[in-house]
Amino acid sequence: LPSRLVHGSVKHRLQWERPPESIPFDPLLVTLAEGFRETKHPYTFVSVEGFREILSVDGAAEKATPLLPKLVPALKTALAHPNPEVFQRGLNGLVQLSEAVGPNLNDHLKHFLSCVSI
């Protein structure tokens, strides 16, 4: 990952080697989504924070939409995980992705129904 974890006394943060908007989303965004399944610190923090920060850059929708076929399986796996914290990270990631790509996600929602209809 083109970032490093900066440990603060109260709050951790990611420090990117270059501006996040200049980093190619493929494979970074997919790798971060796959990281939602992690259960150990700092991997959990890096995946959640990195995913959020990458999707918040200008032009994120245009960069993330072509990756939906790769992101859907990673998010679905997190949502199907037996660990409730992993499920929560997957659900938060799905919400963030939805906010970033909007209706472009609609065609893929059927893949998540079995995971969220408990």
mmCIF file of N, CA and C in Angstrom, residues 9-73:
data_model
loop_
_atom_site.group_PDB
_atom_site.id
_atom_site.type_symbol
_atom_site.label_atom_id
_atom_site.label_comp_id
_atom_site.label_asym_id
_atom_site.label_seq_id
_atom_site.Cartn_x
_atom_site.Cartn_y
_atom_site.Cartn_z
ATOM 1 N N SER A 9 -1.065 9.719 19.689
ATOM 2 C CA SER A 9 -1.291 9.387 21.098
ATOM 3 C C SER A 9 -2.757 9.040 21.351
ATOM 4 N N VAL A 10 -3.654 9.599 20.569
ATOM 5 C CA VAL A 10 -5.074 9.333 20.744
ATOM 6 C C VAL A 10 -5.680 8.694 19.503
ATOM 7 N N LYS A 11 -5.269 9.160 18.338
ATOM 8 C CA LYS A 11 -5.891 8.712 17.101
ATOM 9 C C LYS A 11 -4.824 8.335 16.076
ATOM 10 N N HIS A 12 -5.045 7.229 15.396
ATOM 11 C CA HIS A 12 -4.153 6.813 14.321
ATOM 12 C C HIS A 12 -4.646 7.420 13.014
ATOM 13 N N ARG A 13 -3.758 7.499 12.048
ATOM 14 C CA ARG A 13 -4.150 7.980 10.721
ATOM 15 C C ARG A 13 -3.214 7.382 9.686
ATOM 16 N N LEU A 14 -3.648 7.462 8.438
ATOM 17 C CA LEU A 14 -2.806 7.018 7.329
ATOM 18 C C LEU A 14 -2.099 8.217 6.739
ATOM 19 N N GLN A 15 -0.849 8.026 6.395
ATOM 20 C CA GLN A 15 -0.108 9.059 5.688
ATOM 21 C C GLN A 15 0.226 8.490 4.319
ATOM 22 N N TRP A 16 -0.312 9.100 3.294
ATOM 23 C CA TRP A 16 -0.128 8.612 1.933
ATOM 24 C C TRP A 16 1.206 9.103 1.384
ATOM 25 N N GLU A 17 1.860 8.265 0.580
ATOM 26 C CA GLU A 17 3.127 8.632 -0.034
ATOM 27 C C GLU A 17 2.936 9.707 -1.099
ATOM 28 N N ARG A 18 1.741 9.723 -1.662
ATOM 29 C CA ARG A 18 1.365 10.767 -2.620
ATOM 30 C C ARG A 18 -0.121 11.010 -2.447
ATOM 31 N N PRO A 19 -0.658 12.068 -3.025
ATOM 32 C CA PRO A 19 -2.078 12.357 -2.828
ATOM 33 C C PRO A 19 -2.951 11.173 -3.255
ATOM 34 N N PRO A 20 -3.931 10.805 -2.431
ATOM 35 C CA PRO A 20 -4.766 9.644 -2.742
ATOM 36 C C PRO A 20 -5.471 9.736 -4.104
ATOM 37 N N GLU A 21 -5.787 10.942 -4.544
ATOM 38 C CA GLU A 21 -6.459 11.081 -5.841
ATOM 39 C C GLU A 21 -5.557 10.708 -7.017
ATOM 40 N N SER A 22 -4.244 10.661 -6.793
ATOM 41 C CA SER A 22 -3.320 10.305 -7.866
ATOM 42 C C SER A 22 -2.966 8.817 -7.867
ATOM 43 N N ILE A 23 -3.483 8.068 -6.903
ATOM 44 C CA ILE A 23 -3.183 6.642 -6.801
ATOM 45 C C ILE A 23 -4.190 5.852 -7.627
ATOM 46 N N PRO A 24 -3.735 4.918 -8.462
ATOM 47 C CA PRO A 24 -4.678 4.084 -9.217
ATOM 48 C C PRO A 24 -5.561 3.261 -8.274
ATOM 49 N N PHE A 25 -6.843 3.270 -8.541
ATOM 50 C CA PHE A 25 -7.787 2.532 -7.688
ATOM 51 C C PHE A 25 -7.643 1.029 -7.847
ATOM 52 N N ASP A 26 -7.187 0.590 -9.012
ATOM 53 C CA ASP A 26 -7.022 -0.840 -9.249
ATOM 54 C C ASP A 26 -5.533 -1.150 -9.136
ATOM 55 N N PRO A 27 -5.109 -1.943 -8.196
ATOM 56 C CA PRO A 27 -5.837 -2.862 -7.328
ATOM 57 C C PRO A 27 -6.037 -2.361 -5.897
ATOM 58 N N LEU A 28 -5.665 -1.102 -5.604
ATOM 59 C CA LEU A 28 -5.674 -0.625 -4.221
ATOM 60 C C LEU A 28 -7.044 -0.733 -3.561
ATOM 61 N N LEU A 29 -8.088 -0.254 -4.221
ATOM 62 C CA LEU A 29 -9.416 -0.268 -3.610
ATOM 63 C C LEU A 29 -9.900 -1.695 -3.367
ATOM 64 N N VAL A 30 -9.601 -2.590 -4.281
ATOM 65 C CA VAL A 30 -9.989 -3.995 -4.125
ATOM 66 C C VAL A 30 -9.235 -4.623 -2.954
ATOM 67 N N THR A 31 -7.961 -4.344 -2.839
ATOM 68 C CA THR A 31 -7.152 -4.872 -1.744
ATOM 69 C C THR A 31 -7.672 -4.371 -0.401
ATOM 70 N N LEU A 32 -8.036 -3.102 -0.335
ATOM 71 C CA LEU A 32 -8.574 -2.556 0.907
ATOM 72 C C LEU A 32 -9.914 -3.208 1.249
ATOM 73 N N ALA A 33 -10.754 -3.444 0.246
ATOM 74 C CA ALA A 33 -12.038 -4.121 0.487
ATOM 75 C C ALA A 33 -11.809 -5.550 0.969
ATOM 76 N N GLU A 34 -10.844 -6.228 0.409
ATOM 77 C CA GLU A 34 -10.518 -7.582 0.865
ATOM 78 C C GLU A 34 -9.994 -7.561 2.300
ATOM 79 N N GLY A 35 -9.404 -6.452 2.693
ATOM 80 C CA GLY A 35 -8.880 -6.304 4.045
ATOM 81 C C GLY A 35 -9.946 -6.203 5.118
ATOM 82 N N PHE A 36 -11.202 -5.980 4.729
ATOM 83 C CA PHE A 36 -12.285 -5.944 5.719
ATOM 84 C C PHE A 36 -12.393 -7.258 6.484
ATOM 85 N N ARG A 37 -11.922 -8.348 5.893
ATOM 86 C CA ARG A 37 -11.991 -9.661 6.543
ATOM 87 C C ARG A 37 -10.935 -9.847 7.624
ATOM 88 N N GLU A 38 -9.968 -8.974 7.657
ATOM 89 C CA GLU A 38 -8.907 -9.080 8.656
ATOM 90 C C GLU A 38 -9.481 -8.873 10.058
ATOM 91 N N THR A 39 -8.847 -9.484 11.024
ATOM 92 C CA THR A 39 -9.319 -9.362 12.401
ATOM 93 C C THR A 39 -8.254 -8.825 13.346
ATOM 94 N N LYS A 40 -7.090 -8.476 12.824
ATOM 95 C CA LYS A 40 -5.999 -7.996 13.684
ATOM 96 C C LYS A 40 -5.645 -6.551 13.340
ATOM 97 N N HIS A 41 -5.318 -5.819 14.387
ATOM 98 C CA HIS A 41 -4.810 -4.467 14.213
ATOM 99 C C HIS A 41 -3.357 -4.574 13.763
ATOM 100 N N PRO A 42 -2.866 -3.802 12.860
ATOM 101 C CA PRO A 42 -3.415 -2.600 12.254
ATOM 102 C C PRO A 42 -4.158 -2.852 10.943
ATOM 103 N N TYR A 43 -4.268 -4.119 10.536
ATOM 104 C CA TYR A 43 -4.886 -4.413 9.238
ATOM 105 C C TYR A 43 -6.327 -3.937 9.172
ATOM 106 N N THR A 44 -7.053 -4.096 10.274
ATOM 107 C CA THR A 44 -8.451 -3.656 10.275
ATOM 108 C C THR A 44 -8.528 -2.145 10.085
ATOM 109 N N PHE A 45 -7.685 -1.420 10.792
ATOM 110 C CA PHE A 45 -7.685 0.030 10.686
ATOM 111 C C PHE A 45 -7.304 0.484 9.283
ATOM 112 N N VAL A 46 -6.252 -0.093 8.740
ATOM 113 C CA VAL A 46 -5.767 0.313 7.416
ATOM 114 C C VAL A 46 -6.829 0.068 6.354
ATOM 115 N N SER A 47 -7.499 -1.077 6.406
ATOM 116 C CA SER A 47 -8.513 -1.369 5.383
ATOM 117 C C SER A 47 -9.687 -0.405 5.482
ATOM 118 N N VAL A 48 -10.171 -0.157 6.685
ATOM 119 C CA VAL A 48 -11.332 0.721 6.863
ATOM 120 C C VAL A 48 -10.994 2.163 6.515
ATOM 121 N N GLU A 49 -9.933 2.662 7.071
ATOM 122 C CA GLU A 49 -9.557 4.061 6.850
ATOM 123 C C GLU A 49 -9.123 4.303 5.406
ATOM 124 N N GLY A 50 -8.335 3.388 4.854
ATOM 125 C CA GLY A 50 -7.895 3.542 3.468
ATOM 126 C C GLY A 50 -9.062 3.514 2.496
ATOM 127 N N PHE A 51 -10.003 2.587 2.696
ATOM 128 C CA PHE A 51 -11.179 2.493 1.831
ATOM 129 C C PHE A 51 -11.974 3.798 1.888
ATOM 130 N N ARG A 52 -12.191 4.314 3.095
ATOM 131 C CA ARG A 52 -12.941 5.551 3.269
ATOM 132 C C ARG A 52 -12.231 6.725 2.595
ATOM 133 N N GLU A 53 -10.934 6.832 2.816
ATOM 134 C CA GLU A 53 -10.190 7.964 2.265
ATOM 135 C C GLU A 53 -10.119 7.912 0.740
ATOM 136 N N ILE A 54 -9.918 6.729 0.184
ATOM 137 C CA ILE A 54 -9.825 6.600 -1.269
ATOM 138 C C ILE A 54 -11.163 6.950 -1.920
ATOM 139 N N LEU A 55 -12.263 6.501 -1.319
ATOM 140 C CA LEU A 55 -13.575 6.794 -1.903
ATOM 141 C C LEU A 55 -14.014 8.239 -1.701
ATOM 142 N N SER A 56 -13.306 8.988 -0.876
ATOM 143 C CA SER A 56 -13.687 10.378 -0.648
ATOM 144 C C SER A 56 -12.966 11.369 -1.569
ATOM 145 N N VAL A 57 -12.071 10.891 -2.425
ATOM 146 C CA VAL A 57 -11.339 11.801 -3.308
ATOM 147 C C VAL A 57 -12.226 12.236 -4.473
ATOM 148 N N ASP A 58 -11.877 13.355 -5.067
ATOM 149 C CA ASP A 58 -12.592 13.819 -6.258
ATOM 150 C C ASP A 58 -12.428 12.803 -7.379
ATOM 151 N N GLY A 59 -13.503 12.515 -8.062
ATOM 152 C CA GLY A 59 -13.467 11.571 -9.177
ATOM 153 C C GLY A 59 -13.531 10.121 -8.754
ATOM 154 N N ALA A 60 -13.864 9.864 -7.500
ATOM 155 C CA ALA A 60 -13.901 8.484 -7.000
ATOM 156 C C ALA A 60 -14.942 7.651 -7.743
ATOM 157 N N ALA A 61 -16.073 8.241 -8.076
ATOM 158 C CA ALA A 61 -17.137 7.483 -8.752
ATOM 159 C C ALA A 61 -16.645 6.948 -10.093
ATOM 160 N N GLU A 62 -15.966 7.781 -10.842
ATOM 161 C CA GLU A 62 -15.471 7.374 -12.157
ATOM 162 C C GLU A 62 -14.399 6.298 -12.054
ATOM 163 N N LYS A 63 -13.618 6.341 -10.987
ATOM 164 C CA LYS A 63 -12.547 5.363 -10.819
ATOM 165 C C LYS A 63 -13.040 4.063 -10.196
ATOM 166 N N ALA A 64 -14.047 4.143 -9.329
ATOM 167 C CA ALA A 64 -14.527 2.960 -8.616
ATOM 168 C C ALA A 64 -15.557 2.168 -9.416
ATOM 169 N N THR A 65 -16.345 2.826 -10.236
ATOM 170 C CA THR A 65 -17.418 2.130 -10.969
ATOM 171 C C THR A 65 -16.896 0.983 -11.822
ATOM 172 N N PRO A 66 -15.812 1.139 -12.585
ATOM 173 C CA PRO A 66 -15.321 -0.008 -13.364
ATOM 174 C C PRO A 66 -14.822 -1.172 -12.502
ATOM 175 N N LEU A 67 -14.555 -0.916 -11.234
ATOM 176 C CA LEU A 67 -14.053 -1.959 -10.333
ATOM 177 C C LEU A 67 -15.160 -2.707 -9.601
ATOM 178 N N LEU A 68 -16.409 -2.342 -9.825
ATOM 179 C CA LEU A 68 -17.503 -2.990 -9.108
ATOM 180 C C LEU A 68 -17.494 -4.515 -9.244
ATOM 181 N N PRO A 69 -17.222 -5.083 -10.422
ATOM 182 C CA PRO A 69 -17.181 -6.546 -10.495
ATOM 183 C C PRO A 69 -16.109 -7.173 -9.599
ATOM 184 N N LYS A 70 -15.064 -6.432 -9.264
ATOM 185 C CA LYS A 70 -14.030 -6.939 -8.360
ATOM 186 C C LYS A 70 -14.350 -6.623 -6.897
ATOM 187 N N LEU A 71 -15.026 -5.511 -6.670
ATOM 188 C CA LEU A 71 -15.340 -5.098 -5.305
ATOM 189 C C LEU A 71 -16.496 -5.892 -4.709
ATOM 190 N N VAL A 72 -17.460 -6.258 -5.530
ATOM 191 C CA VAL A 72 -18.639 -6.975 -5.037
ATOM 192 C C VAL A 72 -18.258 -8.279 -4.340
ATOM 193 N N PRO A 73 -17.428 -9.145 -4.925
ATOM 194 C CA PRO A 73 -17.070 -10.378 -4.220
ATOM 195 C C PRO A 73 -16.337 -10.128 -2.898
#
